[in-house]
């Protein structure tokens, strides 16, 4: 899937397409071991874009 420490844009696209339904953030991190900060930024960005 995504390499550890992947790009924010890549993570955003991946998050948006595959795991938007994963509500538990820890579950997300278990599935995709990226940095918590980067994952949080990707998740936040996707949520903001969906609300816009």
Short mmCIF file of C-alpha atoms in Angstrom, two decimals:
data_model
loop_
_atom_site.label_atom_id
_atom_site.label_comp_id
_atom_site.label_asym_id
_atom_site.label_seq_id
_atom_site.Cartn_x
_atom_site.Cartn_y
_atom_site.Cartn_z
CA UNK A 1 0.00 0.00 0.00
CA UNK A 2 1.78 3.13 1.23
CA UNK A 3 5.44 3.22 2.11
CA UNK A 4 6.22 4.30 5.63
CA UNK A 5 6.53 8.07 5.69
CA UNK A 6 4.90 8.45 2.28
CA UNK A 7 3.91 11.81 0.84
CA UNK A 8 0.95 13.73 2.23
CA UNK A 9 -0.76 13.86 -1.16
CA UNK A 10 -0.31 10.14 -1.65
CA UNK A 11 -1.65 9.44 1.81
CA UNK A 12 -4.61 11.75 1.25
CA UNK A 13 -5.53 9.96 -1.95
CA UNK A 14 -5.12 6.56 -0.32
CA UNK A 15 -7.06 7.56 2.79
CA UNK A 16 -9.85 9.10 0.74
CA UNK A 17 -10.20 6.09 -1.53
CA UNK A 18 -9.76 3.15 0.80
CA UNK A 19 -10.12 3.89 4.47
CA UNK A 20 -12.47 6.79 4.93
CA UNK A 21 -14.76 4.27 6.62
CA UNK A 22 -12.21 3.40 9.29
CA UNK A 23 -13.45 5.47 12.21
CA UNK A 24 -10.90 4.36 14.77
CA UNK A 25 -7.67 6.24 14.13
CA UNK A 26 -5.61 3.60 15.93
CA UNK A 27 -7.10 1.00 13.58
CA UNK A 28 -5.98 3.15 10.66
CA UNK A 29 -2.45 3.24 12.05
CA UNK A 30 -2.46 -0.53 12.60
CA UNK A 31 -3.48 -1.08 8.99
CA UNK A 32 -1.06 1.43 7.53
CA UNK A 33 2.07 2.05 9.64
CA UNK A 34 2.83 5.61 8.61
CA UNK A 35 3.84 8.40 10.93
CA UNK A 36 1.00 9.51 13.19
CA UNK A 37 1.55 13.16 12.32
CA UNK A 38 1.43 12.54 8.57
CA UNK A 39 -1.59 10.27 8.89
CA UNK A 40 -3.39 12.87 11.00
CA UNK A 41 -2.65 15.58 8.46
CA UNK A 42 -3.95 13.41 5.63
CA UNK A 43 -7.10 12.51 7.54
CA UNK A 44 -7.74 16.12 8.50
CA UNK A 45 -7.21 17.33 4.95
CA UNK A 46 -9.61 14.75 3.52
CA UNK A 47 -12.26 15.55 6.11
CA UNK A 48 -11.93 19.28 5.43
CA UNK A 49 -12.22 18.74 1.68
CA UNK A 50 -15.34 16.62 2.14
CA UNK A 51 -16.94 19.30 4.31
CA UNK A 52 -16.14 22.07 1.84
#
